[in-house]
Short mmCIF file of C-alpha atoms and ligand atoms in Angstrom, two decimals:
data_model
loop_
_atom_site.label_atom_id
_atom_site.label_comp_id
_atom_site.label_asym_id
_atom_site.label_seq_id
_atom_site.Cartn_x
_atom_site.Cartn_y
_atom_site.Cartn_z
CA UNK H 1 -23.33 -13.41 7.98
CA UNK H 2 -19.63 -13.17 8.10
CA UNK H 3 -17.66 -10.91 5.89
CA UNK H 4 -14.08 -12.25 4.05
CA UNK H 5 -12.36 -9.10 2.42
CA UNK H 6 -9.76 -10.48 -0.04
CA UNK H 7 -7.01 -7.94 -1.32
CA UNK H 8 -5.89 -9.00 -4.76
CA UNK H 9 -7.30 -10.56 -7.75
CA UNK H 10 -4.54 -12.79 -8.75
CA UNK H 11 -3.39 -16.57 -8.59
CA UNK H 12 -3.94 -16.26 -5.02
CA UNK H 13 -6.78 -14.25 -4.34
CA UNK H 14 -8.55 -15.86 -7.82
CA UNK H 15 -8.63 -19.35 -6.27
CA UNK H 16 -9.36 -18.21 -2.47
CA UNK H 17 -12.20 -16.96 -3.34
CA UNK H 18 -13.37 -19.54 -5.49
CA UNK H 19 -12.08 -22.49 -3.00
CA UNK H 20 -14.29 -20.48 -0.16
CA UNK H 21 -17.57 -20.36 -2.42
CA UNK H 22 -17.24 -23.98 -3.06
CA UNK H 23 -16.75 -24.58 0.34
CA UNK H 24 -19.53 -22.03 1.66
CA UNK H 25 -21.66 -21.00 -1.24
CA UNK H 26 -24.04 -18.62 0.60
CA UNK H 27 -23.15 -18.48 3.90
CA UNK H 28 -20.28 -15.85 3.72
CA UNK H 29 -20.25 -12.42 1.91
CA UNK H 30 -17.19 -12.54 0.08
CA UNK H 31 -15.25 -8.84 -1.54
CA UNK H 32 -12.41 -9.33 -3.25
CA UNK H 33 -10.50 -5.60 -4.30
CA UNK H 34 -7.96 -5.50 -7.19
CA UNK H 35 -6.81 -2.41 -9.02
CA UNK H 36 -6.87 -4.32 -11.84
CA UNK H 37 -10.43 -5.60 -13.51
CA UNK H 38 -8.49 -7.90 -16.01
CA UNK H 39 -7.15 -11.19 -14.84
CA UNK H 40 -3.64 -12.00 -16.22
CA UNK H 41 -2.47 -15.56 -16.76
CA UNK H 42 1.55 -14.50 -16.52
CA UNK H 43 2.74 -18.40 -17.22
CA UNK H 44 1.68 -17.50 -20.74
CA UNK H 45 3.58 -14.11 -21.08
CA UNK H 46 6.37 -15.70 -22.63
CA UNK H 47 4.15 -17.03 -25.37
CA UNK H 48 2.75 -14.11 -25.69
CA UNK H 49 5.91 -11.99 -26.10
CA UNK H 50 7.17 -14.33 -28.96
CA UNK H 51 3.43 -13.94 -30.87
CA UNK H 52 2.68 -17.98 -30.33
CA UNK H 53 -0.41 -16.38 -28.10
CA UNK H 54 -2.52 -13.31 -28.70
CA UNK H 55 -3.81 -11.20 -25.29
CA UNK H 56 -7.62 -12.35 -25.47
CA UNK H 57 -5.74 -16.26 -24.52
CA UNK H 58 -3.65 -14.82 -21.27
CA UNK H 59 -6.29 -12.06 -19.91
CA UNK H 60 -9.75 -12.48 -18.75
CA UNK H 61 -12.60 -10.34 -17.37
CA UNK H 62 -11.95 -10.59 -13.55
CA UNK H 63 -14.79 -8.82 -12.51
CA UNK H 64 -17.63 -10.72 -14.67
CA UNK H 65 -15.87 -14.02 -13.50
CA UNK H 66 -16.42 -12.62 -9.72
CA UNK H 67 -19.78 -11.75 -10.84
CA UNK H 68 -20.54 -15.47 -11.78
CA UNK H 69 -18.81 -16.58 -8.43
CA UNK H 70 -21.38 -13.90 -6.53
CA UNK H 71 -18.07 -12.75 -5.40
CA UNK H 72 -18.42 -8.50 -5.04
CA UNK H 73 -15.39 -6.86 -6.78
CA UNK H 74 -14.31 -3.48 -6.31
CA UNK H 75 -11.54 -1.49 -8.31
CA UNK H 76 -9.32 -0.21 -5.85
CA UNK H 77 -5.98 -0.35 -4.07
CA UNK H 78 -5.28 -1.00 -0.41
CA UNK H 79 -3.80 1.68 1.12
CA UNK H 80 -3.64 0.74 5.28
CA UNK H 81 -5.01 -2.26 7.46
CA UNK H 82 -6.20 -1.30 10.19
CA UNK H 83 -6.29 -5.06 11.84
CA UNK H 84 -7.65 -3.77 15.34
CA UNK H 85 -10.77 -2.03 13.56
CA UNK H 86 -10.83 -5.05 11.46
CA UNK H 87 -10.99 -2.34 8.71
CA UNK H 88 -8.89 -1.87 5.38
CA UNK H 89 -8.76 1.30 4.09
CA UNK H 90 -8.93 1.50 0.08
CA UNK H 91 -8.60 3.86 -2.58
CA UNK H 92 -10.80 3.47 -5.50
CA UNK H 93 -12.67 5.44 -8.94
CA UNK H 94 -15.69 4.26 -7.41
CA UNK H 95 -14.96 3.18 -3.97
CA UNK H 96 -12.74 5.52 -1.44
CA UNK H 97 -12.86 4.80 2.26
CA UNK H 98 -12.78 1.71 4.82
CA UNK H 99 -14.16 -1.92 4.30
CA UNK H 100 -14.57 -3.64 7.49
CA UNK H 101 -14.21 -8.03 7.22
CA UNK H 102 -14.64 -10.61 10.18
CA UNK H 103 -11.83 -12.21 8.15
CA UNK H 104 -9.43 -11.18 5.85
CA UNK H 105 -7.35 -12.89 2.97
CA UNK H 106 -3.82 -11.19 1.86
CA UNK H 107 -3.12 -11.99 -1.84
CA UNK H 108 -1.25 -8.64 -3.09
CA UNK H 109 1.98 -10.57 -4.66
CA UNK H 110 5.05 -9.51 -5.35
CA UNK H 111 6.18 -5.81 -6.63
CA UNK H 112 8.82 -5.02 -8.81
CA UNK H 113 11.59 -3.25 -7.03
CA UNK H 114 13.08 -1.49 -10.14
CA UNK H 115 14.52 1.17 -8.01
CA UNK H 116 17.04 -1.56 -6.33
CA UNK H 117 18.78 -2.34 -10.00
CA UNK H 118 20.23 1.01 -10.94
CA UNK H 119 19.82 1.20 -14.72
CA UNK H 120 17.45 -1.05 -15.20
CA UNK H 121 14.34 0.94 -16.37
CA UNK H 122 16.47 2.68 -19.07
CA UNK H 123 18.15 -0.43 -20.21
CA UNK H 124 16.52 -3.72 -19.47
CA UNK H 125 13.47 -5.54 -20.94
CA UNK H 126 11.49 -7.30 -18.68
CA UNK H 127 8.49 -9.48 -18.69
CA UNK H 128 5.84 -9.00 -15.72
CA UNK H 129 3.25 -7.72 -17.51
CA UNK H 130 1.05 -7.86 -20.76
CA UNK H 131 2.40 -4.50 -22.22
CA UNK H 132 6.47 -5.06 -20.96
CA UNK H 133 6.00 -8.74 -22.67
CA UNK H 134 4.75 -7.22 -25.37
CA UNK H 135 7.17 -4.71 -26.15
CA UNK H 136 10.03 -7.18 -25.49
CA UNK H 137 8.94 -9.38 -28.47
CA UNK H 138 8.81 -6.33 -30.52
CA UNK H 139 12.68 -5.95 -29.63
CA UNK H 140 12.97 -9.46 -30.39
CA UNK H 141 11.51 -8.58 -33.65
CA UNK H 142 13.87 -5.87 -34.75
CA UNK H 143 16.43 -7.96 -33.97
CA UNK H 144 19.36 -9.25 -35.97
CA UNK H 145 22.65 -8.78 -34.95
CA UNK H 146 23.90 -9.27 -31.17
CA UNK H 147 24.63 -10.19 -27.93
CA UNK H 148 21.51 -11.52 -26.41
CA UNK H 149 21.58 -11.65 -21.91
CA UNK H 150 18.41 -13.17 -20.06
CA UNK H 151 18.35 -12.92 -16.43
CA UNK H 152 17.48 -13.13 -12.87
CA UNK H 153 18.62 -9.76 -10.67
CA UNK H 154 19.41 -10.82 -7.20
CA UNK H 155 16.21 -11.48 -5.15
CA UNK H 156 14.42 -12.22 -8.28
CA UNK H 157 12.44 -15.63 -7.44
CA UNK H 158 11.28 -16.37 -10.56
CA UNK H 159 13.86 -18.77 -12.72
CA UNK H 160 11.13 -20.61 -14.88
CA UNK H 161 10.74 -17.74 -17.76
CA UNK H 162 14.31 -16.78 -18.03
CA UNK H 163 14.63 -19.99 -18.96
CA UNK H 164 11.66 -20.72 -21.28
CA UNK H 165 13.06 -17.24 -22.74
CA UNK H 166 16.53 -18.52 -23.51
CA UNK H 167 15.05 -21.62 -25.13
CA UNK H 168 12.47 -19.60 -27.11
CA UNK H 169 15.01 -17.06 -28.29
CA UNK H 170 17.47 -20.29 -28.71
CA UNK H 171 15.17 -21.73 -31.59
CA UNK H 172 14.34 -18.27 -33.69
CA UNK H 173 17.98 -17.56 -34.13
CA UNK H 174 19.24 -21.11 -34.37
CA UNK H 175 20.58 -20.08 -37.87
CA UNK H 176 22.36 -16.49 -36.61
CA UNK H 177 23.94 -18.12 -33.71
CA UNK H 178 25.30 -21.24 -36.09
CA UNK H 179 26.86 -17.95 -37.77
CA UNK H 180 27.82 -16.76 -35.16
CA UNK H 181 26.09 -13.55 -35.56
CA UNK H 182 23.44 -14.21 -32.39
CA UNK H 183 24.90 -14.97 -28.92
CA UNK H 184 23.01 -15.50 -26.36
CA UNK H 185 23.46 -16.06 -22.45
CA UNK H 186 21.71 -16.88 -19.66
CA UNK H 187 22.42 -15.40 -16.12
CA UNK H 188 21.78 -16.46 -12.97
CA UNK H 189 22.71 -14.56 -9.37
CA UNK H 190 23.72 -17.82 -7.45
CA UNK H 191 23.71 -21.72 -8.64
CA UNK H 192 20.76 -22.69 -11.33
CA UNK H 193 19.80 -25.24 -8.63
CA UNK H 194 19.33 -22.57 -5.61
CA UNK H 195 17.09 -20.35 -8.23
CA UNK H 196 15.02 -23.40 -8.19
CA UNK H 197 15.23 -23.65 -4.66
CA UNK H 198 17.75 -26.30 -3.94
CA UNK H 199 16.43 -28.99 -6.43
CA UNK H 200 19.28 -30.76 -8.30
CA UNK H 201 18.44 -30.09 -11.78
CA UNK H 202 21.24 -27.94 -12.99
CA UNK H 203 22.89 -31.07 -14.85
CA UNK H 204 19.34 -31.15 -17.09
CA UNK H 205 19.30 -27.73 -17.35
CA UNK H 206 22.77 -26.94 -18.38
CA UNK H 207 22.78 -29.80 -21.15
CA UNK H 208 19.55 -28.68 -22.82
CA UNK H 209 21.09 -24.68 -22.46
CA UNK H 210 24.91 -26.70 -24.07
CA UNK H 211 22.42 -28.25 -27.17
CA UNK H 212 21.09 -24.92 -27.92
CA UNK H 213 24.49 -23.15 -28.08
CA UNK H 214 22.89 -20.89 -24.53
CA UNK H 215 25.78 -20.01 -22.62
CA UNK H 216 25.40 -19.87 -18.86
CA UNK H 217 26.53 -17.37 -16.49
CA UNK H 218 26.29 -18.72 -12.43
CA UNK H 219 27.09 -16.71 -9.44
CA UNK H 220 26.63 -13.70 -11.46
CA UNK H 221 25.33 -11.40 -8.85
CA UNK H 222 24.05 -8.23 -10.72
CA UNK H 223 24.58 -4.92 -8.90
CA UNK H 224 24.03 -2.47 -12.02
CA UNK H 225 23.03 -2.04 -15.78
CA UNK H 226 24.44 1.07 -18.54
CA UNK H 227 23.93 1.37 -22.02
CA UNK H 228 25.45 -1.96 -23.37
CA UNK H 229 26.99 -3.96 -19.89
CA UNK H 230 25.94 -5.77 -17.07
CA UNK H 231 28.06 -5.26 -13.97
CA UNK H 232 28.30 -7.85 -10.84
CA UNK H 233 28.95 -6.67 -7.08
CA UNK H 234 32.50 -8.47 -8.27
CA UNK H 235 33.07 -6.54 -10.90
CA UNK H 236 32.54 -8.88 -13.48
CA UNK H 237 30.73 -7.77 -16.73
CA UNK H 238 29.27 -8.83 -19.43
CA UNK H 239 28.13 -6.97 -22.71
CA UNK H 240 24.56 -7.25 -24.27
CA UNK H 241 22.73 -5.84 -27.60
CA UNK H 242 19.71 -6.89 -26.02
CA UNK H 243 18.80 -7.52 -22.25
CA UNK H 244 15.43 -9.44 -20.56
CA UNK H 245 15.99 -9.00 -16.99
CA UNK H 246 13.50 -9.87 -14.17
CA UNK H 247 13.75 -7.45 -11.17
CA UNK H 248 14.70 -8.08 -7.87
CA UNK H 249 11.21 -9.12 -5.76
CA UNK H 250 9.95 -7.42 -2.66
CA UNK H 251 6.42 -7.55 -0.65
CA UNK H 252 4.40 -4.86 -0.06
CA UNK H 253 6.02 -1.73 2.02
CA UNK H 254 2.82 -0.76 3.04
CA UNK H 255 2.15 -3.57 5.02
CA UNK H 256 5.64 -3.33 7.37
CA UNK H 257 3.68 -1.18 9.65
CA UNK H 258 1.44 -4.11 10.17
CA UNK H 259 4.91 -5.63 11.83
CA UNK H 260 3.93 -9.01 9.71
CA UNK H 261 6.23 -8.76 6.85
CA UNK H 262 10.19 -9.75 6.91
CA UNK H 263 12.70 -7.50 6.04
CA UNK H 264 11.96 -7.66 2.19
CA UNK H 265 8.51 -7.08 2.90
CA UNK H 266 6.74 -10.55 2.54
CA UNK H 267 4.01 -11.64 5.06
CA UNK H 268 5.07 -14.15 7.61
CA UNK H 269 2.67 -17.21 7.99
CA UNK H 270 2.16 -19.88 9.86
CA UNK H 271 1.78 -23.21 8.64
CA UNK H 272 -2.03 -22.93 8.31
CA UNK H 273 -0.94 -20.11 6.19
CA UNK H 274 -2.17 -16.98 8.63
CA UNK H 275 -0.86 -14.17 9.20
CA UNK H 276 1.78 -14.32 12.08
CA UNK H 277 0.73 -11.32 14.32
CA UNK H 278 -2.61 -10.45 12.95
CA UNK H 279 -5.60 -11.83 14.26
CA UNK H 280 -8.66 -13.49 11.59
CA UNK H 281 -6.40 -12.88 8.71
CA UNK H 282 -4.47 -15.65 5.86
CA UNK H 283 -1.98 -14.63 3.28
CA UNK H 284 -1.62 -16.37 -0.04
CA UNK H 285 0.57 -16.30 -2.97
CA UNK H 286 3.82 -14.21 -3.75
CA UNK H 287 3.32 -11.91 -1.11
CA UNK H 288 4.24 -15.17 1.20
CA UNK H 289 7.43 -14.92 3.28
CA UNK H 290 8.79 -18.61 2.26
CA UNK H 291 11.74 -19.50 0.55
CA UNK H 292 12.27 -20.54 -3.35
CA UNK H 293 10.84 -19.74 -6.38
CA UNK H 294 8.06 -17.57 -6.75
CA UNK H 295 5.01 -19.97 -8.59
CA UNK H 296 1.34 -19.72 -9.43
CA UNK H 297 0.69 -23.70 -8.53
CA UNK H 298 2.32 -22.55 -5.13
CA UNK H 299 -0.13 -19.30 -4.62
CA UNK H 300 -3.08 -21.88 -5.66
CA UNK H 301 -1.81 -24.48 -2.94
CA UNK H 302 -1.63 -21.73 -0.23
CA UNK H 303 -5.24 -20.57 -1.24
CA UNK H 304 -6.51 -24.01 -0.89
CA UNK H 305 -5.16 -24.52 2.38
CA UNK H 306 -6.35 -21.17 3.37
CA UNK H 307 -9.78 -21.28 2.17
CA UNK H 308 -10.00 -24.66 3.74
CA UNK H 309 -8.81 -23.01 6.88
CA UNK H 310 -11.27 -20.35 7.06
CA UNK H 311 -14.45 -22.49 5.63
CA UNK H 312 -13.73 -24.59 9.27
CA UNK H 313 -12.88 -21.33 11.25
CA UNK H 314 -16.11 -20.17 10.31
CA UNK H 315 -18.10 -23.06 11.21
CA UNK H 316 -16.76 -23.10 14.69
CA UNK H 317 -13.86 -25.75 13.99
CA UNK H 318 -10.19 -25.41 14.53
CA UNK H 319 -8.48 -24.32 10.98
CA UNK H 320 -6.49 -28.17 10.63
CA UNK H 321 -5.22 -27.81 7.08
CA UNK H 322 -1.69 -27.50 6.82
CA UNK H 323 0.52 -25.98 3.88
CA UNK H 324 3.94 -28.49 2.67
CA UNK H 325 5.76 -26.01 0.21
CA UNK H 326 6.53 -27.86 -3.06
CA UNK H 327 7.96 -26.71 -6.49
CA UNK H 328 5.77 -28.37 -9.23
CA UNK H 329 7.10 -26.61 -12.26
CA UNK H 330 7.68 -27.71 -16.20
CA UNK H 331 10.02 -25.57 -18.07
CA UNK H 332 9.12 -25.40 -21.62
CA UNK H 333 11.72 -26.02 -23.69
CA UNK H 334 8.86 -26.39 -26.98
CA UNK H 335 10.41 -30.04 -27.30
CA UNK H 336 12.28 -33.04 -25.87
CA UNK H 337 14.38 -30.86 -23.54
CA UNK H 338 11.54 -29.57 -21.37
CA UNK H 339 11.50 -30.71 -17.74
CA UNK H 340 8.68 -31.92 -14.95
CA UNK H 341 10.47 -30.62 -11.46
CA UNK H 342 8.57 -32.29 -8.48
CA UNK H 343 10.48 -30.94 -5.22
CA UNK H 344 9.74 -30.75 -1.25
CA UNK H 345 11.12 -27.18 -0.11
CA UNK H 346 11.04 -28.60 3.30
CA UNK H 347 11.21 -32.12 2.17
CA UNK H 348 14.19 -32.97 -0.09
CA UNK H 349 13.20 -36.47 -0.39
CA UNK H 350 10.50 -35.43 -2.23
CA UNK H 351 12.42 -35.04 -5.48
CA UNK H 352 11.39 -36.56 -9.18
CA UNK H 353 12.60 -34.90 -12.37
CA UNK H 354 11.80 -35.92 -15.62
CA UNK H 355 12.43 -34.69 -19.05
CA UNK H 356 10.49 -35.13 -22.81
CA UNK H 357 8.47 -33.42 -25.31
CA UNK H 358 5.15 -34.54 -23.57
CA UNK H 359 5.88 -31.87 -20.48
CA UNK H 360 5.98 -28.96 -23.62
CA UNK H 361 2.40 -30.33 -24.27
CA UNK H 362 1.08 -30.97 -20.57
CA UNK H 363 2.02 -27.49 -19.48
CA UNK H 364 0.52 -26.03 -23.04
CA UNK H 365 -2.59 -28.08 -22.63
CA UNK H 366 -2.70 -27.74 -19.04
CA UNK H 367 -2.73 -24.11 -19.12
CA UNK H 368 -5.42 -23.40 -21.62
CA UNK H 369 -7.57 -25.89 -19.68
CA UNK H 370 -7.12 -23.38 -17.02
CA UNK H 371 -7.76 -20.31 -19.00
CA UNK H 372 -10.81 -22.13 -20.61
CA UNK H 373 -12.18 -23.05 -17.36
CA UNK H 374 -11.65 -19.43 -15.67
CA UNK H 375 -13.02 -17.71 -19.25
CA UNK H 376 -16.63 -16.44 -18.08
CA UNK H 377 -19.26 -17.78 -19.88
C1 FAD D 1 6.54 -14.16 -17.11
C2 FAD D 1 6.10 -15.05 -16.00
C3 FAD D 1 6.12 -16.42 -16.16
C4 FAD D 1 5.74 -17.27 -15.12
N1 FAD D 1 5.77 -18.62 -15.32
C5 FAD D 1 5.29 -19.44 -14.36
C6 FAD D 1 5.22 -20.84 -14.60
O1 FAD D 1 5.60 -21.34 -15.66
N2 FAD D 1 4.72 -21.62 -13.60
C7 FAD D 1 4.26 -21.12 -12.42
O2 FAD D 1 3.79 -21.89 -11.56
N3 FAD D 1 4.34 -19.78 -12.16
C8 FAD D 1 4.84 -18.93 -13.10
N4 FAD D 1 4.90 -17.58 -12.86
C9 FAD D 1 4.62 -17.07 -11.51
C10 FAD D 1 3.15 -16.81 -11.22
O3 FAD D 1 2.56 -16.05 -12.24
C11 FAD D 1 3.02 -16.10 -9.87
O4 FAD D 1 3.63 -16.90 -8.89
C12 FAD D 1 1.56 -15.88 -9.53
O5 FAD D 1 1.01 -14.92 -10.41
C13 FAD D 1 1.38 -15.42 -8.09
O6 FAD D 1 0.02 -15.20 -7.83
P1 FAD D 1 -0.41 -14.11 -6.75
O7 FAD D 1 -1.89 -14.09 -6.73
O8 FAD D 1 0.32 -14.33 -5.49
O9 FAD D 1 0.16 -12.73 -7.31
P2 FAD D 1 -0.28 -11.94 -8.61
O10 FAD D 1 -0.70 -12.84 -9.68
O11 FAD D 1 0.85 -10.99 -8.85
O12 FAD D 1 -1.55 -11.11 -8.12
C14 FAD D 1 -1.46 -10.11 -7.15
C15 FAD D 1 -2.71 -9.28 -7.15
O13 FAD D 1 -2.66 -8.30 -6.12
C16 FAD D 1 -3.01 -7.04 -6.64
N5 FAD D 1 -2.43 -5.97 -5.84
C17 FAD D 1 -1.13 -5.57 -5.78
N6 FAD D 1 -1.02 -4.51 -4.96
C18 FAD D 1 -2.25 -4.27 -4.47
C19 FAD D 1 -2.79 -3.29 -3.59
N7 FAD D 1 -2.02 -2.36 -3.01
N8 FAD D 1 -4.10 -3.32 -3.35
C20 FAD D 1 -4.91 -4.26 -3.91
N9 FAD D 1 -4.47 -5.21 -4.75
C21 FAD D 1 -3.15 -5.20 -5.02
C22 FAD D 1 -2.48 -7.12 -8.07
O14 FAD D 1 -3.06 -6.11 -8.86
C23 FAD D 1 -2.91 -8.51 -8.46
O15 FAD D 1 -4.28 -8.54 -8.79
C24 FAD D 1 5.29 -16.72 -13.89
C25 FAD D 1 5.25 -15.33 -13.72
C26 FAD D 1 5.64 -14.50 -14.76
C27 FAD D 1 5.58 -13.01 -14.56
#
């Protein structure tokens, strides 16, 4: 029986493995290691930061679901591939040593390279996680008085909840900025389209930000944070009360010694989605090495293609599937200003925006049919 060793129990690795048991049911043994045994449903940390969400709605029991799936979890954290052993070593509580696969799925997304943004972990809020979500609303909370500044750092791929954020913080202090006792601005480190990857949306955009008295800041490439200022690499600042910055994104150093990864560290694929330069191995999700925005829909259209992939490389066949990268986003505005984004990375004609209340209440409903239907029973 062959063996499929998946590393990470996110977007990616979530719907891998559940694509491949659908597609092979018993005939594969299937391990997927996480460090984590909760699931997080990060679209929804921005609703959970402003309270309209509580944790047991964006987290789920990753391990029971796996359980259900017949999918063996382990608690751990990869430490080396070793490709030509076909072995990956891991570090667990209950599991320390090598697991050997026939094939092997990457899905360890993207980590937060803090370190490159000098000042940021004394000075800036972000929102990657339940507890930093969390603690950002409770700023929010204690806030009255201010300059409010949501951004994207350089390298940050990941435009759709700075925006959300800006809108959400928009309608709580709609009164205090009429008084002009709230400001708040939205920064971006090139154009708002190239944060979306090239898709013309920035007239949309900025009109909805102009209505709710957001100003924007473009070209704003941050280089450094102290006490009260953001600095660019031109020099420019800009003064905040109150700052929710994302990070700039890298891959995973670990995995450069694998000589798959570019030079920020994400894994180079092919357009079957394996790994460029390692044999009987896929990579899914953030940890991919394609341009644009950073998106769970794209990390669950890699894993499809990938487990589609495998289920025929298994059975003999050549893997056929191939991956067209896509944006399919909705920025939730919470009324008629949200926006549906369909756009073709490597296909501009591929291109349909549209704007309305209803896309506030497909991505809501959308997203707690997902939740519902990855709850275990
Ligand atoms: C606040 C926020 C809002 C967002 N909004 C949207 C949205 O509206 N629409 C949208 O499409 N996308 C959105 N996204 C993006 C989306 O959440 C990501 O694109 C998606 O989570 C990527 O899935 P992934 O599986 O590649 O990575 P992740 O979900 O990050 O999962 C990676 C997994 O790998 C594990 N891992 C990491 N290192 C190791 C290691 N060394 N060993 C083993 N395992 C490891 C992690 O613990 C985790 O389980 C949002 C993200 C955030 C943070």
């Amino acid at each position: 029986m062959k063996n499929i060793l998946i590393l990470g129990g996110g977007f990616g690795g979530l719907v891998t493995a559940e694509n491949l048991v659908k597609e092979l049911g018993d005939e594969v043994q299937i391990t997927l290691v996480s460090p984590q045994r909760t699931f997080t449903f990060y679209p929804a940390l921005v609703r959970l930061a402003f309270r309209q969400l509580d944790l047991e709605e964006v987290t789920f029991d990753l391990e029971k679901k796996l359980n259900e799936l017949n999918v063996r979890f382990i608690e751990g954290e990869v430490l080396h591939l070793k490709p030509s052993l076909h072995r990956v070593q891991i570090a667990g509580k209950e599991f320390n040593g090598d697991l050997s696969y026939d094939y092997l799925v990457i899905a360890m997304g993207r980590r937060l390279a803090t370190e490159k943004m000098y000042g940021f972990f004394d000075h800036a809020h972000h929102l990657l996680g339940v507890s930093a979500a969390q603690k950002f609303g409770k700023a929010v909370d204690a806030f009255s008085e201010g300059d409010i500044v949501v951004g994207l750092s350089p390298d940050a791929y990941l435009p759709v909840p700075v925006c959300e954020t800006a809108f959400t913080l928009a309608t709580r202090f709609r009164d205090e900025i009429a008084d002009e006792k709230i400001s708040i601005t939205a920064v971006f480190p090139e154009t708002i389209d190239k944060a979306f990857g090239g898709a013309e949306l920035s007239k949309e955009l900025t009109a909805a930000f102009e209505k709710h008295n957001i100003s924007v800041k473009e070209e704003f490439s941050l280089r450094m944070i102290s006490k009260n200022e953001i600095r660019s690499k031109d020099d420019e600042t800009i003064s905040f009360d109150l700052l929710m910055l994302l990070p700039p994104f890298r891959g995973q150093a670990r995995l450069s010694e694998n000589r798959i990864t570019d030079e920020l560290n994400f894994v180079n694929v092919d357009q079957h989605m394996r790994v460029e330069g390692m044999n009987n191995a896929y990579a899914v999700g953030d940890i991919v090495s394609f341009e644009g925005p950073k998106l769970a829909h794209i990390a669950i259209g890699h894993a499809t293609i990938a487990a589609e992939n495998l289920a025929l490389e298994i059975r003999g066949e050549e893997p056929t599937a191939v991956y067209y990268h896509e944006i399919a986003s909705i920025i939730d505005q919470g009324g008629a200003d949200s926006i549906y984004l369909h756009y073709g990375m490597w296909d501009a004609s591929v291109y349909r925006l549209k704007t309305g209340t209803m896309w506030s209440l497909v991505k809501r409903v959308h997203d707690k049919l997902w939740r519902k239907k990855h709850k275990t029973a």
